[in-house]
Short mmCIF file of C-alpha atoms in Angstrom, two decimals:
data_model
loop_
_atom_site.label_atom_id
_atom_site.label_comp_id
_atom_site.label_asym_id
_atom_site.label_seq_id
_atom_site.Cartn_x
_atom_site.Cartn_y
_atom_site.Cartn_z
CA GLU T 25 -28.24 -42.26 -52.75
CA THR T 26 -25.09 -40.19 -52.65
CA ASN T 27 -26.67 -37.34 -53.82
CA TYR T 28 -29.75 -37.25 -52.04
CA LYS T 29 -27.29 -36.97 -48.57
CA SER T 30 -25.34 -34.24 -49.88
CA VAL T 31 -28.37 -32.08 -50.40
CA LYS T 32 -29.85 -33.13 -47.15
CA MET T 33 -26.64 -32.07 -45.63
CA MET T 34 -26.88 -28.79 -48.04
CA HIS T 35 -30.38 -28.54 -46.72
CA VAL T 36 -29.75 -28.31 -43.31
CA ASP T 37 -26.73 -26.22 -43.59
CA ASP T 38 -28.93 -23.25 -45.27
CA GLU T 39 -30.92 -24.05 -42.23
CA ASP T 40 -28.27 -22.93 -39.76
CA GLU T 41 -27.16 -20.31 -41.73
CA GLU T 42 -30.06 -19.01 -41.36
CA LEU T 43 -30.74 -19.01 -38.01
CA LEU T 44 -27.05 -17.44 -37.60
CA VAL T 45 -28.06 -14.69 -39.53
CA GLU T 46 -31.60 -14.57 -37.33
CA GLU T 47 -29.81 -14.55 -34.35
CA GLY T 48 -27.50 -11.96 -35.26
CA LYS T 49 -30.13 -9.88 -36.12
CA SER T 50 -31.96 -9.90 -32.81
CA ARG T 51 -28.65 -9.30 -31.53
CA SER T 52 -28.45 -6.23 -32.96
CA LYS T 53 -31.53 -4.96 -32.99
CA SER T 54 -31.40 -5.71 -29.17
CA ASN T 55 -28.42 -4.26 -28.50
CA SER T 56 -28.72 -0.94 -30.19
CA GLY T 57 -31.79 -0.48 -28.02
CA ILE T 58 -29.15 -0.79 -25.01
CA PHE T 59 -26.62 1.26 -26.63
CA PRO T 60 -27.16 3.20 -29.92
CA PHE T 61 -25.14 4.44 -32.19
CA GLY T 62 -25.03 6.63 -35.11
CA MET T 63 -24.60 10.11 -35.24
CA CYS T 64 -27.90 11.84 -33.43
CA ALA T 65 -27.32 8.61 -31.09
CA CYS T 66 -26.63 10.77 -27.81
CA LEU T 67 -29.86 12.72 -28.83
CA SER T 68 -31.54 9.05 -27.95
CA VAL T 69 -32.57 8.48 -24.37
CA ASP T 70 -31.09 5.42 -24.56
CA TYR T 71 -27.82 6.30 -25.29
CA TYR T 72 -28.15 7.37 -21.38
CA ARG T 73 -29.61 4.30 -20.30
CA PRO T 74 -26.20 2.46 -19.50
CA TYR T 75 -24.54 5.81 -17.61
CA PHE T 76 -27.94 5.48 -14.97
CA ASP T 77 -27.81 1.31 -14.53
CA VAL T 78 -27.79 1.81 -10.48
CA ASN T 79 -30.38 1.23 -8.25
CA THR T 80 -31.24 2.68 -4.72
CA GLU T 81 -28.59 -0.22 -3.08
CA ASP T 82 -26.02 0.66 -5.32
CA VAL T 83 -25.58 4.68 -4.73
CA VAL T 84 -26.44 3.81 -1.20
CA THR T 85 -23.03 2.11 -1.09
CA ARG T 86 -21.02 3.92 -2.63
CA ILE T 87 -21.74 7.11 -0.44
CA LYS T 88 -20.99 5.05 2.76
CA TYR T 89 -17.86 4.57 1.19
CA ALA T 90 -17.41 8.15 -0.09
CA VAL T 91 -18.24 9.49 3.64
CA ILE T 92 -16.74 6.61 5.43
CA PHE T 93 -13.66 5.99 3.51
CA CYS T 94 -11.65 4.63 5.55
CA GLY T 95 -14.07 1.93 7.42
CA PRO T 96 -13.41 -1.60 6.13
CA GLY T 97 -14.27 -2.49 2.77
CA SER T 98 -13.98 1.51 1.66
CA SER T 99 -11.20 -0.23 -1.15
CA GLN T 100 -13.45 -1.65 -2.94
CA PHE T 101 -15.19 1.70 -4.55
CA LEU T 102 -12.36 1.94 -7.34
CA GLN T 103 -13.30 -1.59 -8.34
CA ILE T 104 -17.31 -0.96 -7.92
CA VAL T 105 -16.38 2.19 -10.11
CA ARG T 106 -14.55 0.31 -12.69
CA ASP T 107 -16.87 -2.57 -13.16
CA LYS T 108 -20.15 -0.60 -13.20
CA PRO T 109 -19.69 3.37 -13.35
CA ASP T 110 -22.40 5.29 -12.99
CA ALA T 111 -23.58 9.24 -13.59
CA TYR T 112 -26.58 8.45 -11.69
CA GLY T 113 -25.26 9.58 -8.06
CA PRO T 114 -22.56 11.86 -9.37
CA TRP T 115 -25.47 13.93 -10.52
CA TRP T 116 -27.92 14.05 -7.54
CA ILE T 117 -24.96 14.66 -5.92
CA ALA T 118 -24.35 17.64 -6.96
CA THR T 119 -27.59 18.67 -7.29
CA THR T 120 -28.07 18.25 -3.79
CA LEU T 121 -25.60 20.02 -2.83
CA VAL T 122 -26.24 22.70 -5.18
CA PHE T 123 -29.60 23.33 -3.50
CA LEU T 124 -27.94 22.87 0.42
CA MET T 125 -25.65 25.59 -0.31
CA SER T 126 -28.39 28.17 -1.81
CA VAL T 127 -30.77 27.53 0.80
CA THR T 128 -28.09 27.77 4.05
CA SER T 129 -25.91 30.52 2.29
CA HIS T 130 -29.26 32.48 2.88
CA LEU T 131 -30.60 31.39 5.87
CA LYS T 132 -26.77 32.60 7.00
CA SER T 133 -27.38 35.54 6.09
CA LEU T 134 -30.59 35.19 7.57
CA LEU T 135 -29.40 35.09 11.09
CA ASN T 136 -27.18 37.80 10.76
CA PHE T 137 -28.91 40.20 9.00
CA SER T 138 -29.86 43.17 11.54
CA GLY T 139 -30.44 45.52 8.98
CA LYS T 140 -33.29 47.87 9.34
CA ASP T 141 -34.82 47.59 5.76
CA ASN T 142 -36.62 43.97 4.43
CA TYR T 143 -34.07 40.98 3.77
CA GLU T 144 -34.11 40.27 0.08
CA PHE T 145 -33.27 37.11 -1.41
CA ASP T 146 -30.25 36.84 -3.97
CA PHE T 147 -31.51 34.13 -6.25
CA THR T 148 -27.97 35.16 -7.84
CA VAL T 149 -26.19 32.17 -5.77
CA VAL T 150 -28.30 29.88 -7.03
CA THR T 151 -26.51 30.70 -10.05
CA PHE T 152 -22.90 30.95 -8.78
CA ALA T 153 -23.47 27.92 -6.89
CA ALA T 154 -24.76 25.64 -9.78
CA MET T 155 -21.85 27.07 -12.46
CA ALA T 156 -19.40 26.39 -9.33
CA VAL T 157 -20.72 22.47 -8.44
CA TYR T 158 -21.06 21.67 -12.01
CA PHE T 159 -17.89 23.39 -13.48
CA TYR T 160 -16.18 22.17 -10.70
CA LEU T 161 -17.06 18.48 -11.24
CA GLY T 162 -16.06 18.39 -14.75
CA LEU T 163 -12.92 20.19 -14.60
CA LEU T 164 -11.66 17.90 -11.70
CA ALA T 165 -13.19 14.48 -13.27
CA LEU T 166 -11.12 16.06 -16.50
CA ALA T 167 -8.05 16.92 -14.57
CA PHE T 168 -8.53 12.88 -13.39
CA TYR T 169 -8.81 11.44 -16.76
CA LEU T 170 -6.02 13.59 -18.79
CA GLY T 171 -3.69 12.85 -15.33
CA LEU T 172 -3.96 9.07 -15.06
CA ASN T 173 -4.60 8.40 -19.12
CA TYR T 174 -1.53 10.46 -19.87
CA TRP T 175 0.82 11.44 -17.06
CA LEU T 176 0.59 7.72 -14.86
CA HIS T 177 -1.02 5.64 -17.34
CA ALA T 178 -3.19 4.17 -15.79
CA PRO T 179 -6.29 4.14 -18.07
CA LEU T 180 -9.55 4.57 -16.91
CA THR T 181 -12.41 6.23 -18.63
CA LEU T 182 -14.24 10.09 -17.94
CA LEU T 183 -17.30 8.35 -16.73
CA GLN T 184 -15.10 6.74 -13.91
CA CYS T 185 -13.40 9.83 -12.81
CA ALA T 186 -16.69 11.75 -12.96
CA CYS T 187 -17.40 8.80 -10.39
CA VAL T 188 -14.94 9.38 -8.80
CA VAL T 189 -14.82 12.83 -8.15
CA GLY T 190 -18.41 13.52 -7.90
CA TYR T 191 -19.35 11.07 -4.98
CA SER T 192 -16.04 12.98 -3.34
CA LEU T 193 -18.67 16.01 -3.92
CA THR T 194 -20.51 13.51 -0.72
CA ILE T 195 -19.05 14.60 2.08
CA TYR T 196 -19.81 18.58 1.56
CA VAL T 197 -23.64 17.44 1.95
CA PRO T 198 -23.71 17.50 5.36
CA ILE T 199 -20.86 20.11 5.47
CA SER T 200 -23.17 22.64 3.52
CA ILE T 201 -25.87 22.13 6.41
CA LEU T 202 -23.12 23.04 9.01
CA CYS T 203 -22.87 25.99 7.19
CA VAL T 204 -25.61 27.85 8.29
CA LEU T 205 -23.80 28.60 11.73
CA ASN T 206 -21.75 31.66 10.48
CA PHE T 207 -18.75 30.83 13.29
CA ILE T 208 -18.27 27.27 12.25
CA VAL T 209 -18.36 27.74 8.34
CA TRP T 210 -14.36 27.97 7.75
CA PRO T 211 -13.62 25.32 9.80
CA ALA T 212 -16.18 23.04 8.38
CA LEU T 213 -15.32 23.92 4.85
CA LEU T 214 -11.30 22.71 5.82
CA ALA T 215 -12.95 19.51 7.05
CA ALA T 216 -15.08 19.16 3.52
CA TRP T 217 -11.40 19.72 1.54
CA VAL T 218 -9.32 17.61 3.63
CA LEU T 219 -11.84 14.91 3.38
CA SER T 220 -12.42 15.03 -0.11
CA SER T 221 -9.21 14.91 -1.06
CA LEU T 222 -8.55 11.84 1.22
CA PHE T 223 -11.11 9.86 -0.63
CA ALA T 224 -10.33 10.69 -3.97
CA VAL T 225 -6.36 9.89 -3.03
CA LYS T 226 -7.90 7.08 -1.70
CA ALA T 227 -10.18 5.88 -4.18
CA ILE T 228 -7.76 5.98 -7.17
CA MET T 229 -4.35 4.55 -4.65
CA PRO T 230 -4.81 1.10 -5.45
CA MET T 231 -4.72 1.60 -9.53
CA ILE T 232 -1.28 3.52 -9.04
CA GLU T 233 0.74 2.62 -6.11
CA HIS T 234 2.60 0.68 -7.57
CA LEU T 235 3.70 3.42 -10.23
CA ASP T 236 6.51 6.24 -10.19
CA ASN T 237 5.96 7.67 -6.59
CA GLN T 238 7.13 10.97 -7.37
CA LYS T 239 4.66 11.45 -10.62
CA ASN T 240 1.66 10.31 -8.03
CA ALA T 241 2.80 13.26 -5.63
CA ILE T 242 2.74 15.53 -8.54
CA PHE T 243 -0.94 13.62 -9.93
CA PHE T 244 -2.30 14.23 -6.01
CA ALA T 245 -0.55 17.81 -5.48
CA VAL T 246 -3.22 18.41 -8.52
CA ILE T 247 -5.94 17.14 -7.04
CA VAL T 248 -5.51 19.15 -3.75
CA ILE T 249 -4.99 22.24 -5.11
CA LEU T 250 -8.43 22.50 -7.27
CA ASN T 251 -10.11 21.37 -4.48
CA ALA T 252 -8.94 24.04 -2.67
CA LEU T 253 -9.48 26.04 -4.75
CA PHE T 254 -12.98 24.88 -5.30
CA MET T 255 -13.53 25.49 -1.14
CA LEU T 256 -12.41 28.70 -1.05
CA ILE T 257 -14.80 29.86 -4.32
CA VAL T 258 -17.82 28.44 -1.98
CA LYS T 259 -16.43 30.40 1.37
CA LEU T 260 -15.46 33.58 -0.36
CA ASN T 261 -18.94 33.97 -2.63
CA ILE T 262 -21.14 31.13 -1.26
CA TYR T 263 -20.91 32.08 2.32
CA PRO T 264 -19.19 35.30 3.11
CA ALA T 265 -17.97 37.05 5.89
CA SER T 266 -21.21 38.53 7.13
CA THR T 267 -21.40 42.64 6.63
CA SER T 268 -25.35 43.00 8.30
#
């Protein structure tokens, strides 16, 4: 009888072990479908799926915080980004900005055109706008990442930094529409520079406000300067002064 019980317990243990193995296999399969690993994982669509795992409500909420950054609840932006960063919003904001800058730049030139020859569409503006916006998004995100992780020792992933920078470009979208009017280009772009910089500062502030104030000031100064350089590049190359 004792031998029978021991054999029965061993049989039960084997069944439990098989169940655990099967459960582990199913979990690994499900996880591999969500975020594949390996040298060629980046060539799979599933690899990028977590970066775009947001719905319309999520994106609209983040855009609202970016535009009305001084409103109630806007301080939650950093917590939202840390919990669930996304590349969907920054990508479409940057792409929309490239499109609007290209269109409004030509509308501005067309409105101020007074030559005798026919107006010619300059496609190089589209290329330059794309290079400027995407390069700025990547450069500032990298500056955020390096400054926060290695200068201030406040850990934030590169995607989270890109999320903050991408949504900070939101204000440039309506501003670019105003730039159709020649006399308002400078005031509009200066306002975009200030508002974009203030949003980036407020978004990161809860994370570093307890750190060294001097280091914080240097970090934010670099961010504001890079933002100013982007604004000047946009003004001088995409919305230059009309020469007719």
